[in-house]
mmCIF file of C-alpha atoms in Angstrom:
data_model
loop_
_atom_site.group_PDB
_atom_site.id
_atom_site.type_symbol
_atom_site.label_atom_id
_atom_site.label_comp_id
_atom_site.label_asym_id
_atom_site.label_seq_id
_atom_site.Cartn_x
_atom_site.Cartn_y
_atom_site.Cartn_z
ATOM 1 C CA MET C 1 122.216 116.512 84.672
ATOM 2 C CA SER C 2 121.002 120.105 84.545
ATOM 3 C CA LYS C 3 120.526 121.911 87.829
ATOM 4 C CA THR C 4 117.098 123.280 88.700
ATOM 5 C CA VAL C 5 116.354 126.863 89.707
ATOM 6 C CA LEU C 6 113.057 127.933 91.275
ATOM 7 C CA ILE C 7 112.423 131.681 90.844
ATOM 8 C CA THR C 8 109.453 133.540 92.309
ATOM 9 C CA GLY C 9 108.155 136.780 90.842
ATOM 10 C CA ALA C 10 109.381 135.812 87.380
ATOM 11 C CA SER C 11 106.792 137.769 85.386
ATOM 12 C CA LYS C 12 108.959 140.870 84.951
ATOM 13 C CA GLY C 13 111.986 142.784 86.211
ATOM 14 C CA PHE C 14 114.780 140.901 87.942
ATOM 15 C CA GLY C 15 112.849 137.641 87.987
ATOM 16 C CA LYS C 16 112.161 137.535 84.259
ATOM 17 C CA SER C 17 115.698 138.593 83.367
ATOM 18 C CA TRP C 18 117.290 136.017 85.653
ATOM 19 C CA ALA C 19 114.963 133.218 84.562
ATOM 20 C CA GLU C 20 115.965 133.742 80.939
ATOM 21 C CA ALA C 21 119.655 133.996 81.842
ATOM 22 C CA PHE C 22 119.594 130.641 83.658
ATOM 23 C CA LEU C 23 117.644 129.011 80.835
ATOM 24 C CA ALA C 24 120.159 130.297 78.303
ATOM 25 C CA LYS C 25 122.924 128.679 80.382
ATOM 26 C CA GLY C 26 121.202 125.294 80.254
ATOM 27 C CA TYR C 27 119.534 125.217 83.662
ATOM 28 C CA ASN C 28 116.038 123.922 84.279
ATOM 29 C CA VAL C 29 113.899 126.771 85.580
ATOM 30 C CA ALA C 30 110.640 126.670 87.493
ATOM 31 C CA ALA C 31 109.319 130.199 87.000
ATOM 32 C CA THR C 32 106.412 131.386 89.122
ATOM 33 C CA ALA C 33 104.116 134.379 88.821
ATOM 34 C CA ARG C 34 100.627 135.399 89.909
ATOM 35 C CA ASN C 35 99.738 135.636 86.221
ATOM 36 C CA VAL C 36 101.267 132.626 84.479
ATOM 37 C CA GLU C 37 100.455 134.070 81.047
ATOM 38 C CA THR C 38 103.447 136.401 81.473
ATOM 39 C CA LEU C 39 105.695 133.317 81.223
ATOM 40 C CA HIS C 40 104.399 131.976 77.897
ATOM 41 C CA ASP C 41 107.253 133.519 75.930
ATOM 42 C CA LEU C 42 109.805 131.624 78.039
ATOM 43 C CA LYS C 43 107.903 128.375 77.515
ATOM 44 C CA GLU C 44 107.748 128.898 73.753
ATOM 45 C CA LYS C 45 111.483 129.633 73.559
ATOM 46 C CA TYR C 46 112.883 127.072 76.014
ATOM 47 C CA GLY C 47 110.319 124.267 75.926
ATOM 48 C CA ASP C 48 110.620 121.560 78.572
ATOM 49 C CA SER C 49 113.476 123.354 80.333
ATOM 50 C CA VAL C 50 110.998 125.793 81.844
ATOM 51 C CA LEU C 51 108.077 124.978 84.119
ATOM 52 C CA PRO C 52 105.704 127.954 84.453
ATOM 53 C CA LEU C 53 103.615 127.876 87.630
ATOM 54 C CA THR C 54 100.983 130.143 89.132
ATOM 55 C CA LEU C 55 101.920 131.259 92.636
ATOM 56 C CA ASP C 56 100.749 133.868 95.094
ATOM 57 C CA VAL C 57 103.557 133.770 97.685
ATOM 58 C CA ASP C 58 101.228 135.256 100.321
ATOM 59 C CA LYS C 59 99.479 131.869 100.464
ATOM 60 C CA ARG C 60 101.544 129.400 102.485
ATOM 61 C CA GLU C 61 99.792 126.220 101.334
ATOM 62 C CA GLU C 62 100.127 127.299 97.708
ATOM 63 C CA SER C 63 103.847 127.848 98.207
ATOM 64 C CA LEU C 64 104.298 124.394 99.747
ATOM 65 C CA ALA C 65 102.371 122.787 96.869
ATOM 66 C CA VAL C 66 104.439 124.587 94.212
ATOM 67 C CA VAL C 67 107.706 123.422 95.758
ATOM 68 C CA GLN C 68 106.471 119.831 95.698
ATOM 69 C CA LYS C 69 105.380 120.166 92.044
ATOM 70 C CA VAL C 70 108.805 121.483 91.058
ATOM 71 C CA HIS C 71 110.595 118.702 92.920
ATOM 72 C CA GLN C 72 108.416 116.000 91.388
ATOM 73 C CA HIS C 73 108.789 117.478 87.897
ATOM 74 C CA PHE C 74 112.553 118.060 87.801
ATOM 75 C CA GLY C 75 113.732 115.711 90.560
ATOM 76 C CA SER C 76 115.664 118.364 92.461
ATOM 77 C CA ILE C 77 115.687 122.010 93.498
ATOM 78 C CA ASP C 78 119.269 123.224 93.519
ATOM 79 C CA ILE C 79 118.688 126.975 93.737
ATOM 80 C CA LEU C 80 115.772 128.917 95.176
ATOM 81 C CA ILE C 81 115.593 132.606 94.280
ATOM 82 C CA ASN C 82 113.033 134.385 96.450
ATOM 83 C CA ASN C 83 112.440 137.407 94.261
ATOM 84 C CA ALA C 84 108.697 138.112 94.589
ATOM 85 C CA GLY C 85 108.006 141.440 96.266
ATOM 86 C CA TYR C 86 106.754 144.991 95.867
ATOM 87 C CA ALA C 87 107.346 148.438 97.346
ATOM 88 C CA LEU C 88 104.879 150.270 99.557
ATOM 89 C CA THR C 89 105.665 153.981 99.380
ATOM 90 C CA GLY C 90 104.572 156.471 102.008
ATOM 91 C CA ALA C 91 105.379 157.864 105.428
ATOM 92 C CA VAL C 92 105.136 155.544 108.416
ATOM 93 C CA GLU C 93 102.277 157.566 109.925
ATOM 94 C CA GLU C 94 100.318 157.338 106.673
ATOM 95 C CA THR C 95 100.426 153.543 106.519
ATOM 96 C CA ASN C 96 97.260 151.698 107.498
ATOM 97 C CA GLU C 97 97.103 148.225 109.012
ATOM 98 C CA GLN C 98 96.069 146.464 105.822
ATOM 99 C CA GLU C 99 98.926 148.038 103.841
ATOM 100 C CA ALA C 100 101.489 147.195 106.521
ATOM 101 C CA ARG C 101 100.410 143.569 106.840
ATOM 102 C CA ALA C 102 100.221 143.105 103.059
ATOM 103 C CA GLN C 103 103.777 144.428 102.661
ATOM 104 C CA PHE C 104 105.103 141.873 105.152
ATOM 105 C CA ASP C 105 102.924 139.067 103.807
ATOM 106 C CA THR C 106 104.637 139.317 100.426
ATOM 107 C CA ASN C 107 108.135 140.578 101.150
ATOM 108 C CA PHE C 108 108.812 138.672 104.368
ATOM 109 C CA PHE C 109 106.345 135.861 104.989
ATOM 110 C CA GLY C 110 106.167 134.878 101.327
ATOM 111 C CA THR C 111 109.926 134.374 101.378
ATOM 112 C CA LEU C 112 109.718 132.459 104.663
ATOM 113 C CA TRP C 113 107.133 129.997 103.322
ATOM 114 C CA LEU C 114 109.166 129.169 100.205
ATOM 115 C CA THR C 115 112.356 128.870 102.242
ATOM 116 C CA GLN C 116 110.762 126.490 104.743
ATOM 117 C CA ALA C 117 109.259 124.414 101.955
ATOM 118 C CA VAL C 118 112.514 123.905 100.086
ATOM 119 C CA LEU C 119 114.768 123.165 103.076
ATOM 120 C CA PRO C 120 113.802 119.486 103.551
ATOM 121 C CA ILE C 121 114.544 118.849 99.873
ATOM 122 C CA MET C 122 117.922 120.559 100.045
ATOM 123 C CA ARG C 123 118.824 118.797 103.295
ATOM 124 C CA GLU C 124 118.082 115.432 101.693
ATOM 125 C CA GLN C 125 120.204 116.432 98.670
ATOM 126 C CA LYS C 126 122.925 117.655 101.057
ATOM 127 C CA SER C 127 123.246 120.693 98.796
ATOM 128 C CA GLY C 128 121.420 123.814 97.739
ATOM 129 C CA HIS C 129 121.610 127.578 97.485
ATOM 130 C CA ILE C 130 118.892 129.912 98.758
ATOM 131 C CA ILE C 131 119.144 133.396 97.262
ATOM 132 C CA GLN C 132 117.021 136.003 99.003
ATOM 133 C CA VAL C 133 116.381 139.206 97.077
ATOM 134 C CA SER C 134 116.678 141.919 99.678
ATOM 135 C CA SER C 135 117.774 145.519 99.022
ATOM 136 C CA ILE C 136 120.309 148.050 100.206
ATOM 137 C CA LEU C 137 117.224 149.349 102.045
ATOM 138 C CA GLY C 138 117.538 146.252 104.224
ATOM 139 C CA LEU C 139 120.878 147.638 105.404
ATOM 140 C CA ALA C 140 120.196 151.389 105.461
ATOM 141 C CA THR C 141 116.931 153.273 105.118
ATOM 142 C CA LEU C 142 115.408 156.014 103.000
ATOM 143 C CA PRO C 143 112.426 158.186 104.014
ATOM 144 C CA THR C 144 108.889 157.412 102.813
ATOM 145 C CA MET C 145 109.835 153.733 102.407
ATOM 146 C CA GLY C 146 109.375 152.727 106.045
ATOM 147 C CA LEU C 147 107.394 149.499 105.693
ATOM 148 C CA TYR C 148 109.411 148.382 102.676
ATOM 149 C CA ASN C 149 112.626 149.107 104.602
ATOM 150 C CA ALA C 150 111.289 147.177 107.581
ATOM 151 C CA SER C 151 110.310 144.135 105.504
ATOM 152 C CA LYS C 152 113.816 143.957 104.073
ATOM 153 C CA PHE C 153 115.450 144.469 107.487
ATOM 154 C CA ALA C 154 113.364 141.519 108.721
ATOM 155 C CA LEU C 155 114.499 139.429 105.752
ATOM 156 C CA GLU C 156 118.123 140.286 106.562
ATOM 157 C CA GLY C 157 117.812 139.008 110.134
ATOM 158 C CA LEU C 158 115.983 135.868 109.078
ATOM 159 C CA SER C 159 118.449 134.989 106.334
ATOM 160 C CA GLU C 160 121.611 135.707 108.313
ATOM 161 C CA THR C 161 120.315 133.408 111.045
ATOM 162 C CA LEU C 162 119.277 130.771 108.510
ATOM 163 C CA ALA C 163 122.756 130.735 106.992
ATOM 164 C CA THR C 164 124.276 129.659 110.315
ATOM 165 C CA GLU C 165 121.638 126.973 110.827
ATOM 166 C CA VAL C 166 121.893 125.206 107.461
ATOM 167 C CA LYS C 167 125.580 125.518 106.534
ATOM 168 C CA GLY C 168 126.239 122.095 108.025
ATOM 169 C CA PHE C 169 123.699 120.546 105.657
ATOM 170 C CA GLY C 170 125.588 121.788 102.601
ATOM 171 C CA ILE C 171 123.124 124.636 102.004
ATOM 172 C CA ASN C 172 124.317 128.165 101.228
ATOM 173 C CA VAL C 173 122.322 131.352 101.779
ATOM 174 C CA THR C 174 122.947 134.663 100.011
ATOM 175 C CA LEU C 175 121.208 138.004 100.396
ATOM 176 C CA VAL C 176 121.259 139.919 97.122
ATOM 177 C CA GLU C 177 121.212 143.675 97.846
ATOM 178 C CA PRO C 178 120.366 145.792 94.773
ATOM 179 C CA ASN C 179 120.552 149.550 94.821
ATOM 180 C CA GLY C 180 117.862 151.348 92.798
ATOM 181 C CA TYR C 181 117.142 149.798 89.397
ATOM 182 C CA ALA C 182 114.832 150.833 86.580
ATOM 183 C CA SER C 183 112.448 148.062 87.604
ATOM 184 C CA ASN C 184 108.676 147.622 87.555
ATOM 185 C CA ILE C 185 108.685 147.531 91.362
ATOM 186 C CA TRP C 186 108.470 151.338 91.375
ATOM 187 C CA HIS C 187 105.596 151.377 88.897
ATOM 188 C CA THR C 188 103.518 148.522 90.302
ATOM 189 C CA GLY C 189 103.967 149.333 93.985
ATOM 190 C CA ILE C 190 101.348 150.862 96.252
ATOM 191 C CA ASN C 191 101.195 154.383 97.651
ATOM 192 C CA THR C 192 99.706 155.184 101.043
ATOM 193 C CA GLN C 193 96.995 157.805 101.399
ATOM 194 C CA SER C 194 98.901 161.061 101.460
ATOM 195 C CA ASN C 195 99.083 163.326 104.513
ATOM 196 C CA PRO C 196 100.154 166.857 103.470
ATOM 197 C CA VAL C 197 102.376 167.274 106.541
ATOM 198 C CA TYR C 198 104.874 164.967 104.813
ATOM 199 C CA ASP C 199 104.846 166.781 101.461
ATOM 200 C CA GLY C 200 108.167 168.469 102.242
ATOM 201 C CA VAL C 201 109.895 165.191 103.085
ATOM 202 C CA LYS C 202 108.535 163.554 99.938
ATOM 203 C CA LYS C 203 109.525 166.491 97.760
ATOM 204 C CA ALA C 204 113.107 166.480 99.087
ATOM 205 C CA PHE C 205 113.371 162.730 98.565
ATOM 206 C CA SER C 206 111.922 162.840 95.049
ATOM 207 C CA GLU C 207 114.369 165.587 94.066
ATOM 208 C CA SER C 208 117.449 163.780 95.400
ATOM 209 C CA GLU C 209 119.912 162.512 92.824
ATOM 210 C CA THR C 210 119.301 158.902 91.857
ATOM 211 C CA SER C 211 121.286 156.661 89.548
ATOM 212 C CA PHE C 212 119.163 153.689 88.516
ATOM 213 C CA GLY C 213 120.873 150.550 87.278
ATOM 214 C CA ASN C 214 119.958 148.410 84.276
ATOM 215 C CA VAL C 215 118.040 145.272 85.320
ATOM 216 C CA GLU C 216 119.492 143.133 82.511
ATOM 217 C CA ALA C 217 123.038 143.978 83.639
ATOM 218 C CA THR C 218 122.485 141.990 86.851
ATOM 219 C CA ALA C 219 121.990 138.621 85.129
ATOM 220 C CA PRO C 220 125.706 137.727 84.772
ATOM 221 C CA ALA C 221 126.193 138.500 88.467
ATOM 222 C CA LEU C 222 123.430 136.056 89.424
ATOM 223 C CA ILE C 223 124.909 133.340 87.219
ATOM 224 C CA LYS C 224 128.343 133.878 88.760
ATOM 225 C CA LEU C 225 126.843 133.816 92.259
ATOM 226 C CA ALA C 226 125.029 130.555 91.537
ATOM 227 C CA GLU C 227 128.144 128.910 90.119
ATOM 228 C CA THR C 228 130.531 130.018 92.879
ATOM 229 C CA GLU C 229 131.617 127.219 95.219
ATOM 230 C CA ASN C 230 131.639 129.438 98.321
ATOM 231 C CA PRO C 231 129.075 132.193 97.728
ATOM 232 C CA PRO C 232 129.037 135.243 100.021
ATOM 233 C CA LEU C 233 126.307 135.862 102.577
ATOM 234 C CA ARG C 234 125.665 139.244 100.952
ATOM 235 C CA LEU C 235 126.147 140.475 97.398
ATOM 236 C CA LEU C 236 125.579 144.163 96.649
ATOM 237 C CA LEU C 237 124.333 144.973 93.152
ATOM 238 C CA GLY C 238 124.988 148.300 91.465
ATOM 239 C CA LYS C 239 127.588 151.047 91.716
ATOM 240 C CA VAL C 240 125.613 153.071 94.275
ATOM 241 C CA ALA C 241 125.191 150.218 96.764
ATOM 242 C CA LEU C 242 128.579 150.062 98.504
ATOM 243 C CA PRO C 243 129.130 153.839 98.929
ATOM 244 C CA PHE C 244 125.571 154.225 100.280
ATOM 245 C CA VAL C 245 125.876 151.400 102.803
ATOM 246 C CA LYS C 246 129.455 152.263 103.769
ATOM 247 C CA GLN C 247 128.555 155.878 104.583
ATOM 248 C CA ASN C 248 125.630 154.739 106.695
ATOM 249 C CA TYR C 249 127.645 152.186 108.672
ATOM 250 C CA GLU C 250 130.532 154.588 109.256
ATOM 251 C CA GLN C 251 128.048 157.058 110.759
ATOM 252 C CA ARG C 252 126.567 154.354 112.961
ATOM 253 C CA LEU C 253 129.983 153.334 114.295
ATOM 254 C CA LYS C 254 130.892 156.952 114.966
ATOM 255 C CA VAL C 255 127.773 157.515 117.095
ATOM 256 C CA TRP C 256 128.114 154.191 118.922
ATOM 257 C CA GLU C 257 131.707 154.984 119.810
ATOM 258 C CA GLU C 258 130.746 158.466 121.039
ATOM 259 C CA TRP C 259 128.165 156.915 123.352
ATOM 260 C CA ASN C 260 130.286 153.930 124.373
ATOM 261 C CA ASP C 261 130.974 155.212 127.923
ATOM 262 C CA VAL C 262 127.232 155.370 128.537
ATOM 263 C CA SER C 263 126.809 151.907 127.025
ATOM 264 C CA VAL C 264 129.532 150.381 129.221
ATOM 265 C CA GLU C 265 128.144 151.993 132.390
ATOM 266 C CA ALA C 266 124.765 150.492 131.557
ATOM 267 C CA HIS C 267 126.304 147.007 131.803
ATOM 268 C CA GLY C 268 126.486 147.274 135.596
#
C-alpha cells in the first residue's frame, strides 16, 4: 500500500518540486495551496495519486478540516511536510504589528495547527514523520530578516520539543534547514516600509556574496529523508548551510566561555 504525504505550500518552489518527486516514486500526495489551480498539472499527470486541496494555513479550522479530508481519502497520513511560508524583509524597527503577526501566523502558527491536527492520526497509526521546513536562519540570523528569523527560531524550539514528546508513539520529527535557494519565497515575500536610517545595513547585506542553491536538487534529499528508518532531528540543505551555522556556533561558544566566570558567579 502506498504511503501518503501531505505537503503544504505545494504551488511552487520546494513544495511543488517535492510533491512531484514523491508522486514519481509512487507515493500518494495530498498537495495544498491557497490557489488550487496551481496544482492542476500534477493532477493531470498523476491522476488519483494526487489530491489537490485549497488551504490557507493561517486558518486553524481550515487546517483541521484538510487533515481530516486527507485521512478519509487516503486512509492514512504517513508524512506531513509543513512547507508553507514566506519571508518578510525589513529591519526590526520598520516592522509594523500587522506584518509581524502575519509572519508568525503563517510561518509558525500555520505549522502548529497542521502538526496538532495530524498527531492523533499518527499516534493511532503508531507511526509517522513530521518534516518542518525551517531555515538556517532558524539557527543563525541575518540582518533585515528579523521577523522571518524569529519565526524560524520559534519553529526550531517547538519542533525540538515535539520530537521528545512523540518519539514514544513511533513518530519522528525532522527540521529541514535550507540555506538560500533560488526560490519564489524571495520574490513573493513582503517588504516593510523603508526607513532610510537602515539603508547602509541593507546595502551591505544586498552586496554580500550569496550562493543560491537549485530547488530541484533538494528533491532526492527529501526522498532519502522520508525513507530513512532513523531520520535526524535536523537536516541542513545546501553547501553553504554547514559552514554558516558552524561559524556562528563557534563564535557563540567562544563568547560564552569567555564570560563563564560571570555566569558561574551568578548561580549563587
